mmCIF file of C-alpha atoms and ligand atoms in Angstrom:
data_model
loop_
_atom_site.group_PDB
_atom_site.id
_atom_site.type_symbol
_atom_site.label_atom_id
_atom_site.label_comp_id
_atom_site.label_asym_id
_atom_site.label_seq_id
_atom_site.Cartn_x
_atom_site.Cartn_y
_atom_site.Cartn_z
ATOM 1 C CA UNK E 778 11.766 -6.032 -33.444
ATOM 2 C CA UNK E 779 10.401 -3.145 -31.168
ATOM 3 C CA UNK E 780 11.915 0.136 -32.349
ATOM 4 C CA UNK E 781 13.397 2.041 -29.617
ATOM 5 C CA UNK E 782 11.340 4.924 -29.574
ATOM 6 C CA UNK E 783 8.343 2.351 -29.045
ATOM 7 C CA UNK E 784 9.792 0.600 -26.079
ATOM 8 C CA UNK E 785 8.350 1.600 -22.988
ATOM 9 C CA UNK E 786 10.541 3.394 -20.635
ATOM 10 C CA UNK E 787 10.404 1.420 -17.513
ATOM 11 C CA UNK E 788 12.016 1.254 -13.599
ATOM 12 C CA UNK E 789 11.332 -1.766 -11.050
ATOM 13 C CA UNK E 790 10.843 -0.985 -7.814
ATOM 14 C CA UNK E 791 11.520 -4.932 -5.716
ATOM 15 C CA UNK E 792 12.715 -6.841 -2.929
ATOM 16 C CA UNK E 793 13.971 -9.562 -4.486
ATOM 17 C CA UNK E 794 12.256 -12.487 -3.303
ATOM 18 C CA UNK E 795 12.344 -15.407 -5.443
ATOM 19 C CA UNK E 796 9.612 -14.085 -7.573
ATOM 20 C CA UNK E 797 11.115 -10.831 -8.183
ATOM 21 C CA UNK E 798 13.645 -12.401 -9.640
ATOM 22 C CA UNK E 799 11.609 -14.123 -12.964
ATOM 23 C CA UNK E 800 10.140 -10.575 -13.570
ATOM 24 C CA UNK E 801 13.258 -9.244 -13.205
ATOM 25 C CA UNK E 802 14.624 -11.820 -15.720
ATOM 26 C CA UNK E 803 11.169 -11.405 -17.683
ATOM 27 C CA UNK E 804 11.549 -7.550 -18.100
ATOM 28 C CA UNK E 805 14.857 -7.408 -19.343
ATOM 29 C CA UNK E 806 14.521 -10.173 -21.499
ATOM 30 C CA UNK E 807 11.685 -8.404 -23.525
ATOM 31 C CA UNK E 808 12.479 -5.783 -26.056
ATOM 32 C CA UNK E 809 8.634 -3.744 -25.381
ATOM 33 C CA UNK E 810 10.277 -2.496 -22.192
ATOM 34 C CA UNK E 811 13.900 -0.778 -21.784
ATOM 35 C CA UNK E 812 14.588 -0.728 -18.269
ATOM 36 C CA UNK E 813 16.168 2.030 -17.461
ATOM 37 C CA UNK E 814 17.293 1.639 -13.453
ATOM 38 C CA UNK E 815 16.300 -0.717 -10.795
ATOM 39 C CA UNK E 816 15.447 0.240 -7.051
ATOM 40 C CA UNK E 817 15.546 -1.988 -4.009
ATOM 41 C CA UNK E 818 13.365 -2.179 -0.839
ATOM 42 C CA UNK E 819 12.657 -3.900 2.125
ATOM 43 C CA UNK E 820 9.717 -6.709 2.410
ATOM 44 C CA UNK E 821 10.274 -9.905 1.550
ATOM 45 C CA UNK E 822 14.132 -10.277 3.323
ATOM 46 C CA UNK E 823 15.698 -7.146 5.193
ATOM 47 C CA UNK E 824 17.533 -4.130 2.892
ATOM 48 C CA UNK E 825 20.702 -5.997 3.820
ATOM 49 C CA UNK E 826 19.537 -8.647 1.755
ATOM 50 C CA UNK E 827 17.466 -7.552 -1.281
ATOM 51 C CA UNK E 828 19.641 -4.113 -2.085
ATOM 52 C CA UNK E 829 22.927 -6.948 -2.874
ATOM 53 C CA UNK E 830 20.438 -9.742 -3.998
ATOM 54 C CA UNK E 831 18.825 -7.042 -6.789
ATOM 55 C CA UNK E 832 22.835 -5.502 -7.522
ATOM 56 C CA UNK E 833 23.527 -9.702 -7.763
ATOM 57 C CA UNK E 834 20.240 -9.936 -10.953
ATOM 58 C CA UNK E 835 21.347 -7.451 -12.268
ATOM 59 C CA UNK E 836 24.682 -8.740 -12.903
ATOM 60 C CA UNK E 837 23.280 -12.386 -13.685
ATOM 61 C CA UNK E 838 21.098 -10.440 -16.308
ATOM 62 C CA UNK E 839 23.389 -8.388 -17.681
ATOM 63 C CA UNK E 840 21.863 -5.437 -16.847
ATOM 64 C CA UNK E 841 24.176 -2.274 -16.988
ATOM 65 C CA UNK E 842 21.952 0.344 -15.571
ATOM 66 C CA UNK E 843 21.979 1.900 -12.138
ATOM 67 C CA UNK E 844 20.698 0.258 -9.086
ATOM 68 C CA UNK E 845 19.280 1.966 -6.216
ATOM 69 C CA UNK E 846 19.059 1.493 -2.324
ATOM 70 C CA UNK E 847 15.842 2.642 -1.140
ATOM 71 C CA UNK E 848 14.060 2.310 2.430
ATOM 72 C CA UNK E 849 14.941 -0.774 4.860
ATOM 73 C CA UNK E 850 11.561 -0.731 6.613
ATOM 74 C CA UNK E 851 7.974 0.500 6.499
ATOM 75 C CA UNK E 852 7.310 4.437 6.659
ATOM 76 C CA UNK E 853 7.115 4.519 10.508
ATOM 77 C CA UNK E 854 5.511 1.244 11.561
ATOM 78 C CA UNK E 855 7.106 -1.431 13.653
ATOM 79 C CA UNK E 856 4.457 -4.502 13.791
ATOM 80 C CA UNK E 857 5.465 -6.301 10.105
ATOM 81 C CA UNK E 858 7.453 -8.561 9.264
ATOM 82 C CA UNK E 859 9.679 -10.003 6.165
ATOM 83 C CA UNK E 860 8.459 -13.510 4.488
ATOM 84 C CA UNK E 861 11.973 -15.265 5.263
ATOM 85 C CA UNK E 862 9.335 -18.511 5.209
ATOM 86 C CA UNK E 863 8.724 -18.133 1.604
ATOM 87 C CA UNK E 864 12.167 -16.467 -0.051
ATOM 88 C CA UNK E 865 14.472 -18.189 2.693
ATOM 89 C CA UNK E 866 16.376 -16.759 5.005
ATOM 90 C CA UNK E 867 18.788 -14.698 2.102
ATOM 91 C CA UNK E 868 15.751 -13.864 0.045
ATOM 92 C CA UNK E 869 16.693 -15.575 -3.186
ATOM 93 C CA UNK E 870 15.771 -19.420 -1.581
ATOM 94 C CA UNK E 871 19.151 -20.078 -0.493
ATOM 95 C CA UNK E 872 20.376 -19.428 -4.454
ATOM 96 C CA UNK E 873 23.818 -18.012 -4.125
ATOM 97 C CA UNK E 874 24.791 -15.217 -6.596
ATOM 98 C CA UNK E 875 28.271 -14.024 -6.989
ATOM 99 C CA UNK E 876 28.924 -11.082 -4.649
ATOM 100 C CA UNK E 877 28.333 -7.994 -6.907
ATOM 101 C CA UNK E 878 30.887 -4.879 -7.092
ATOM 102 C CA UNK E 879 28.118 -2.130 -8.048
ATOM 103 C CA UNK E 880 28.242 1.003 -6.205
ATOM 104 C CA UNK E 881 24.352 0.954 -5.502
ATOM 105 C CA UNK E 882 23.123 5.157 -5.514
ATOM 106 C CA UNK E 883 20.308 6.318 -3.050
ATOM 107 C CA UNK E 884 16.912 5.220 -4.493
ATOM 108 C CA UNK E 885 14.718 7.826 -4.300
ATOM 109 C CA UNK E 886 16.802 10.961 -5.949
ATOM 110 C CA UNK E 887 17.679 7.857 -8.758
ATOM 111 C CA UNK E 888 14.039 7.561 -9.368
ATOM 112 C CA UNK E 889 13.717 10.892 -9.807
ATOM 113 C CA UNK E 890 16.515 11.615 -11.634
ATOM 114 C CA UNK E 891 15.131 9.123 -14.271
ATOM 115 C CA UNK E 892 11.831 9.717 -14.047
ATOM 116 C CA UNK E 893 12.375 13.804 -14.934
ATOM 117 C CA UNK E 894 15.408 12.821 -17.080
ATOM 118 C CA UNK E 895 13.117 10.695 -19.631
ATOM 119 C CA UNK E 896 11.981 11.948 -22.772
ATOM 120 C CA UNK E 897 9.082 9.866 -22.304
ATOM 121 C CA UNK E 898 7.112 9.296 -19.414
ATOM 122 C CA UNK E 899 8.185 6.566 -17.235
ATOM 123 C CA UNK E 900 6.236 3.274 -16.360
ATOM 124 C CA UNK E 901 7.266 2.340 -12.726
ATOM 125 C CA UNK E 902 6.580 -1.811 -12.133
ATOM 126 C CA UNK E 903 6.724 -1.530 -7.742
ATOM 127 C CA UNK E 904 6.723 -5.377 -7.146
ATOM 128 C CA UNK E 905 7.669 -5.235 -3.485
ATOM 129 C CA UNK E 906 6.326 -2.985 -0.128
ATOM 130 C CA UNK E 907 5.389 0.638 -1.571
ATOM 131 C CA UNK E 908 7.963 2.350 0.744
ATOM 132 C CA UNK E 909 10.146 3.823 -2.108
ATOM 133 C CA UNK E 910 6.707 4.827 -4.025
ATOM 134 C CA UNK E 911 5.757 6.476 -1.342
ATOM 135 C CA UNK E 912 9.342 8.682 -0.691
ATOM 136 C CA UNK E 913 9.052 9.604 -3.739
ATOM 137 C CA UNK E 914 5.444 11.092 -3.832
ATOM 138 C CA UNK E 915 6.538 12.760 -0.445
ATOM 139 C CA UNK E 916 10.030 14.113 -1.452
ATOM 140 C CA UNK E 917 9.725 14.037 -4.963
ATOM 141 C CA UNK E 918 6.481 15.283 -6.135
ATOM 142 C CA UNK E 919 7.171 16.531 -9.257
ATOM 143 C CA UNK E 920 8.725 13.603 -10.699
ATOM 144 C CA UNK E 921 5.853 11.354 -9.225
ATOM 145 C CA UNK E 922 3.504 13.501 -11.009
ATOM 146 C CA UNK E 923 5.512 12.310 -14.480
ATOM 147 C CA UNK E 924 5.170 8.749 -14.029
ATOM 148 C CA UNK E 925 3.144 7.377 -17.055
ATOM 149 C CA UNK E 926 1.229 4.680 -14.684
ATOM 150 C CA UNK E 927 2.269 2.637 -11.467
ATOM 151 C CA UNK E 928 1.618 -1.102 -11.925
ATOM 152 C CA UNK E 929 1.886 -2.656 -8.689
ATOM 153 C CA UNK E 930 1.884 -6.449 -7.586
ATOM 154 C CA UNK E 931 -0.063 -6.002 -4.801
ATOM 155 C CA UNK E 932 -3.372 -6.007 -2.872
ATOM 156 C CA UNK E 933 -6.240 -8.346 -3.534
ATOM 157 C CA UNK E 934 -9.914 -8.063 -4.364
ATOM 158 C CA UNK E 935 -12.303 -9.697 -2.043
ATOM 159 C CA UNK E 936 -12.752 -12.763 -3.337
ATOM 160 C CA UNK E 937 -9.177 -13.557 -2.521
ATOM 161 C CA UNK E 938 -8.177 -11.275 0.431
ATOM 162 C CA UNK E 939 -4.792 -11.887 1.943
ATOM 163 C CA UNK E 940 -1.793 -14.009 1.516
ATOM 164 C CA UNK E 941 -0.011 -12.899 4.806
ATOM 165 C CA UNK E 942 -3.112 -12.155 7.813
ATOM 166 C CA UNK E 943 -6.887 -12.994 6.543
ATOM 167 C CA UNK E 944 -7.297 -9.518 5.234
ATOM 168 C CA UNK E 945 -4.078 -8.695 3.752
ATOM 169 C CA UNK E 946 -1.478 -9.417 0.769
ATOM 170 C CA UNK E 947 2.347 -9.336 1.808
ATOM 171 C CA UNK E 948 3.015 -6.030 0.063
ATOM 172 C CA UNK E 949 0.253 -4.184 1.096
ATOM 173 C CA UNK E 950 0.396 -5.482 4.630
ATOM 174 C CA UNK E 951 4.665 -4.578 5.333
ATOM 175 C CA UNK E 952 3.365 -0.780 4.839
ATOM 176 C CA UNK E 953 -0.107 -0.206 4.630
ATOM 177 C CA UNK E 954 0.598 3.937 5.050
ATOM 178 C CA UNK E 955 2.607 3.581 1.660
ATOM 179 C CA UNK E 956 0.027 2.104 0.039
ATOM 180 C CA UNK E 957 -2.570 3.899 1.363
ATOM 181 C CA UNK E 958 -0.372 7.163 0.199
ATOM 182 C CA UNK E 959 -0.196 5.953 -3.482
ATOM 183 C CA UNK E 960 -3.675 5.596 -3.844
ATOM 184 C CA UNK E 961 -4.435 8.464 -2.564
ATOM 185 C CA UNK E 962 -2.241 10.193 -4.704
ATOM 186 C CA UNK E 963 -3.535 8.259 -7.466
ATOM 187 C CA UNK E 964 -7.173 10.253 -6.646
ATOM 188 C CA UNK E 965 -5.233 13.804 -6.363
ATOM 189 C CA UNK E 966 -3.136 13.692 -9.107
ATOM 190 C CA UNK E 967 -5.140 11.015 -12.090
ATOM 191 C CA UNK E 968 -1.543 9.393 -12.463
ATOM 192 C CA UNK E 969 -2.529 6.142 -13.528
ATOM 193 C CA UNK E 970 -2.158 2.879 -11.409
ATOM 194 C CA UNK E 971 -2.668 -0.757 -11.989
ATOM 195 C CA UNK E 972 -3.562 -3.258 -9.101
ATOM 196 C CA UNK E 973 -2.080 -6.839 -9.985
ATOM 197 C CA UNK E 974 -3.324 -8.286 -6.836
ATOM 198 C CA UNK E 975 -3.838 -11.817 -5.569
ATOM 199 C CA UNK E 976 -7.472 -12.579 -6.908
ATOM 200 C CA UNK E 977 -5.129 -12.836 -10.506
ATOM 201 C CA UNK E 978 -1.848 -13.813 -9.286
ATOM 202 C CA UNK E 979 -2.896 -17.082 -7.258
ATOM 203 C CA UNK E 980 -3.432 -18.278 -10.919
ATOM 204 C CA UNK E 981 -0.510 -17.788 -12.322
ATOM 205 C CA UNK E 982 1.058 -20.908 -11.903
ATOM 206 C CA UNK E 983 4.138 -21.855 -13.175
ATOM 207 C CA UNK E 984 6.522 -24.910 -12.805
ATOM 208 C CA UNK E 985 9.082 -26.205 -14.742
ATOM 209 C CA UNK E 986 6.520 -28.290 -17.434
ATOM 210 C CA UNK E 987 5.548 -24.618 -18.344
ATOM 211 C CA UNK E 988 9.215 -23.725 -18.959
ATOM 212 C CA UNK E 989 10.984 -26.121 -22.231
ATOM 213 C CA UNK E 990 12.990 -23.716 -23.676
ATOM 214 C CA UNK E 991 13.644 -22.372 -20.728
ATOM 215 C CA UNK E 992 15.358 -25.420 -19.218
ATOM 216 C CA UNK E 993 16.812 -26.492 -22.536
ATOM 217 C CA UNK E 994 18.982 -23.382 -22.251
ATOM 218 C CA UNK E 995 20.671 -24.658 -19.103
ATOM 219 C CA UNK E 996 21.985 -20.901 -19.017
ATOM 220 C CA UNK E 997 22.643 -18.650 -15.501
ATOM 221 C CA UNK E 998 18.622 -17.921 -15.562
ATOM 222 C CA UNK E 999 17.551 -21.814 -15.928
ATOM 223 C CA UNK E 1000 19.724 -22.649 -13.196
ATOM 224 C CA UNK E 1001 18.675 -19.947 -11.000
ATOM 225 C CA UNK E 1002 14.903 -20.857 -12.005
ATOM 226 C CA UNK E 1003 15.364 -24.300 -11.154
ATOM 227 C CA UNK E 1004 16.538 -24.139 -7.915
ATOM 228 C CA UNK E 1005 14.030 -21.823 -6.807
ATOM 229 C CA UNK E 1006 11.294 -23.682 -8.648
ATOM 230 C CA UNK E 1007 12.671 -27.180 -6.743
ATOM 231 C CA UNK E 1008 13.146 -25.666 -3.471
ATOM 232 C CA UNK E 1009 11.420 -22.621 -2.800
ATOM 233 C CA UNK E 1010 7.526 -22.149 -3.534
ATOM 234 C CA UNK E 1011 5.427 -19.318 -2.965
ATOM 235 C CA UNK E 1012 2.025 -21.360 -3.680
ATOM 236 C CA UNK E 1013 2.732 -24.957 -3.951
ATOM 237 C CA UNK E 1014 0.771 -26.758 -6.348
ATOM 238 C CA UNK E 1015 1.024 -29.481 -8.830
ATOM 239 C CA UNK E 1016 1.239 -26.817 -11.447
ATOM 240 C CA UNK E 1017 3.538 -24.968 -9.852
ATOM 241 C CA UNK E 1018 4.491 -21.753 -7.916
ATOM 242 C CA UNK E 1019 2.666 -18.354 -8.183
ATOM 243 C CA UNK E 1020 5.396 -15.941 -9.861
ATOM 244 C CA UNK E 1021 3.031 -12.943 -8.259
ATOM 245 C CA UNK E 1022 5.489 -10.501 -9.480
ATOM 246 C CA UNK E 1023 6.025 -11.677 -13.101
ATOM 247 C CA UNK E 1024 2.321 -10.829 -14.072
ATOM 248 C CA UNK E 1025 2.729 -7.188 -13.247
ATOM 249 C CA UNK E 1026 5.567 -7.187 -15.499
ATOM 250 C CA UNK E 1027 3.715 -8.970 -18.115
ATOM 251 C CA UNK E 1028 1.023 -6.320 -17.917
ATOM 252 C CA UNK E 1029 3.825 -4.221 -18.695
ATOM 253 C CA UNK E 1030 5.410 -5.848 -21.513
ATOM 254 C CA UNK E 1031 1.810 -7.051 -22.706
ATOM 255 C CA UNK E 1032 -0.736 -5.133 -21.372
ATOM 256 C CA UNK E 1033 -3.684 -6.829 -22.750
ATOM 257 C CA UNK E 1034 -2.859 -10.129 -20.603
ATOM 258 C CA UNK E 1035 -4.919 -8.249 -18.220
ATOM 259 C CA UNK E 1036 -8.323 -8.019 -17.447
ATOM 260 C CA UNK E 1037 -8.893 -4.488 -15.755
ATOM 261 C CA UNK E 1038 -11.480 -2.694 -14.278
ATOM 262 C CA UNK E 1039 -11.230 0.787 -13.624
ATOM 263 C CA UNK E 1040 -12.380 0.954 -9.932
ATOM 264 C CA UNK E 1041 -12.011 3.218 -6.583
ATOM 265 C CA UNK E 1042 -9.012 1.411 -4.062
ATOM 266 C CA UNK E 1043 -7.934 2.699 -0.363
ATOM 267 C CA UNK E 1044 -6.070 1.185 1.775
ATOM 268 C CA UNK E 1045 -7.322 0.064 5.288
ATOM 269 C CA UNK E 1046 -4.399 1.228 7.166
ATOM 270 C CA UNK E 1047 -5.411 1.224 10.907
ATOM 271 C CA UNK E 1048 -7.797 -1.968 11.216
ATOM 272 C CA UNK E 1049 -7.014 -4.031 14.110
ATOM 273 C CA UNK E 1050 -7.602 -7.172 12.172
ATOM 274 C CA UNK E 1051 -7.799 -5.650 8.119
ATOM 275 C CA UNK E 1052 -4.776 -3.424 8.289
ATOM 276 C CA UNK E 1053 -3.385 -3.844 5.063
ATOM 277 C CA UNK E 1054 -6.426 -4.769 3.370
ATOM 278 C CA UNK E 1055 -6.850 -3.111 -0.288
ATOM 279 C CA UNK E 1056 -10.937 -1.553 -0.080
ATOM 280 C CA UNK E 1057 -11.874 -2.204 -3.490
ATOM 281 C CA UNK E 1058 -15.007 -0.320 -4.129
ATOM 282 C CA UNK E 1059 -16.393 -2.672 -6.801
ATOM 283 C CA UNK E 1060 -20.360 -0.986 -6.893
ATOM 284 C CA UNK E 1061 -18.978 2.387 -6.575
ATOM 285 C CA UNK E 1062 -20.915 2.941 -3.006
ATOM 286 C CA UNK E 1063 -17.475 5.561 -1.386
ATOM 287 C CA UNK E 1064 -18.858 8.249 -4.143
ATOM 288 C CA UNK E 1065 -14.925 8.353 -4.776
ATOM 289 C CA UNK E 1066 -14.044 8.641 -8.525
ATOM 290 C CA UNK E 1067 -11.880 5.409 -9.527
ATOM 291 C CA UNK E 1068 -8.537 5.931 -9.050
ATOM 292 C CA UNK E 1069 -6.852 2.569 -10.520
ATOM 293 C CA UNK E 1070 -7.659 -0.059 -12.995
ATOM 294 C CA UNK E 1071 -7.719 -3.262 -11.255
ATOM 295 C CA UNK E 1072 -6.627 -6.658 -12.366
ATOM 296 C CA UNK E 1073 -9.743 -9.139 -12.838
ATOM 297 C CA UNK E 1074 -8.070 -11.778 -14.685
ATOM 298 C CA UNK E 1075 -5.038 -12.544 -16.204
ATOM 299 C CA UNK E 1076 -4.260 -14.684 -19.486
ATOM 300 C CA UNK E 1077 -2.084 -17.439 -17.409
ATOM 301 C CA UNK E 1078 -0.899 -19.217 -20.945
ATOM 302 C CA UNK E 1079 0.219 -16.269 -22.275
ATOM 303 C CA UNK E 1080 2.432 -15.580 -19.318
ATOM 304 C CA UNK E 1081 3.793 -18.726 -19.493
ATOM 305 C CA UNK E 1082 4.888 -18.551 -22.810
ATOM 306 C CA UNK E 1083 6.495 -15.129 -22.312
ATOM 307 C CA UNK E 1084 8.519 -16.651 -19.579
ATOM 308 C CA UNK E 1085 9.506 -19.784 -21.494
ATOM 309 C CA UNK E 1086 10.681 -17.565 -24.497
ATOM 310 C CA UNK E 1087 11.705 -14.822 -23.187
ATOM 311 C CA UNK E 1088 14.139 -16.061 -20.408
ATOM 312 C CA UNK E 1089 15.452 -18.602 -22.852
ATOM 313 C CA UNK E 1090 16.439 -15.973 -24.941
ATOM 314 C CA UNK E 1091 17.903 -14.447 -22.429
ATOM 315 C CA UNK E 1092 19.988 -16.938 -21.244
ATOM 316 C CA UNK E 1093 21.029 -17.675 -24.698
ATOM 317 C CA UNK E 1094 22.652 -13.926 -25.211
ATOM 318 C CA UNK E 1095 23.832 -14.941 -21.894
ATOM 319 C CA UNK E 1096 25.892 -17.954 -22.849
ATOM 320 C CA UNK E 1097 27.181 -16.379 -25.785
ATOM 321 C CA UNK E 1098 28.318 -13.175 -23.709
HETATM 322 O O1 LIG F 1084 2.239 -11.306 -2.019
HETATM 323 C C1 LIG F 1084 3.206 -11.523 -3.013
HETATM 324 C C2 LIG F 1084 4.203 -10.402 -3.035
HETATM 325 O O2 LIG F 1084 4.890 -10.352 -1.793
HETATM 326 C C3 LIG F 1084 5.308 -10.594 -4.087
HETATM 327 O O3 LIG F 1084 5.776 -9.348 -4.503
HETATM 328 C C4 LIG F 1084 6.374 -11.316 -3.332
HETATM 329 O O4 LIG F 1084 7.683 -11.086 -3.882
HETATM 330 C C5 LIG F 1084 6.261 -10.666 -1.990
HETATM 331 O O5 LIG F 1084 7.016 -9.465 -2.029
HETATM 332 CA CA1 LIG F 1085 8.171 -8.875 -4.508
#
């Protein structure tokens, strides 16, 4: 068992999205991490949707720690859009949670306040739109400065571009100026980030085979899994869906799934056609320093198995609650 002074400190930053919601399950299912608040943003669905759909996990997961509303839209730009195609028009695939009755706190002085109020430094997993990331580098410097590392499902190396226009990956592309802020603040400050993009998460397929325990659980996460695995897909394939936002929280929980390279990233923020497109400088030709460690590959059995296990644990502690 992980002692708790090993466990890593960790917040989610998410816009819970159907695959939010498996790393969401993942991460508090797995005793390397202690979660220690949750923050929701706009991207996949609306504010209106993912600040009550991440309250609603957190209830489903048992999680007892504060929940934050962060920003309902991009830093200033008006030309994106939410994926309602691929999370449904309430953001969880048409899964209905019981209403929650949180009181959800302002996101971005509840980052801080656990970022500065941690003994140890704070991982933050950002698996939706940078937005909040970015707030809190703006208005919250200090604390931004403490985070241990970012690790961010988002972006894309060139070999597998964009998921939402030719160039760009969903998160990236809702606010390119938030991303483009992080990594830049990434080259001021050294505070460590990890890329998860899509040239790793495209392979991470997962579909119900994968999942044993899992579904032998038949607990609140199984059913929840099930629907969205049955109804909802973000990559449909005979091996399943793409749970994009689980493998940043497996690089969390078990960093070494990862294949990294530490490289130089900016954010194309104004392209006509590439806005939203992570620059990865892979032959160091910008002269920039790198400024993130960028995923490569990722160990896709592994992941499964910490889903399988993990969940169905979960859902076990669940049942007996
Ligand atoms: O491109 C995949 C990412 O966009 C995931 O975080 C998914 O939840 C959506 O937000
Ligand atoms: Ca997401």
């Amino acid at each position: 068992m992980t002692g708790l002074e090993a466990r890593t400190p960790l917040i989610i930053d998410t816009d819970p999205g159907i695959d939010d919601a498996l790393a969401i399950m993942l991460a508090v299912a797995s005793p390397e991490v202690e979660v220690l608040g949750m923050t929701a943003v706009a991207g996949n669905v609306g504010l209106d949707k993912t600040a009550p759909n991440l309250a609603a996990l957190a209830d489903l997961v048992g999680f007892a720690g504060p929940i934050g509303i962060g920003a309902a839209g991009p830093l200033w730009r008006q030309d994106t859009l939410p994926a309602w195609d691929v999370h449904g028009e309430n953001g969880l695939g048409g899964y209905e949670l019981p209403a929650t009755e949180r009181i959800l706190e302002p996101a971005l002085p509840l980052l801080a306040r656990l970022i500065e109020g941690s003994e140890r430094p704070v991982t933050v997993a950002a698996i939706g739109p940078l937005t909040n990331i970015a707030g809190l580098i703006t208005h919250f410097p200090r604390a931004a400065a403490r985070v241990a590392r970012f690790v961010i499902m988002g972006g894309a190396t060139l070999d597998r571009p964009g998921n939402t226009t030719p160039a760009a990956e969903f998160n990236i592309y809702y606010d390119p100026d938030a991303a483009a802020r992080l990594f830049a603040f990434g080259s001021e400050t050294g505070v460590p980030i990890t890329m998860v993009g899509l040239n790793v998460t495209d392979h991470a397929l997962v579909g119900p085979a994968h999942l044993p325990a899992l579904f032998a659980s038949d607990g609140p996460c199984a059913q929840m899994v099930g629907h969205i695995m049955a109804n909802y897909a973000t990559d449909r394939s005979g091996d399943g869906t793409a749970q994009h936002d689980a493998v940043a929280l497996a690089a969390v929980i078990d960093p070494d799934i990862l294949e990294t390279r530490s490289l130089f990233v900016d954010v194309e923020n104004i392209g006509r056609l590439t806005s939203g497109m992570t620059v990865v400088d892979h032959l160091g030709l910008s002269g920039n320093a790198p400024n993130c460690d960028v995923a490569l590959s990722v160990d896709v059995a592994r992941l499964r198995t910490l889903l399988n296990t993990r969940i169905a644990a979960l859902d076990e502690r669940l049942k007996e609650a």
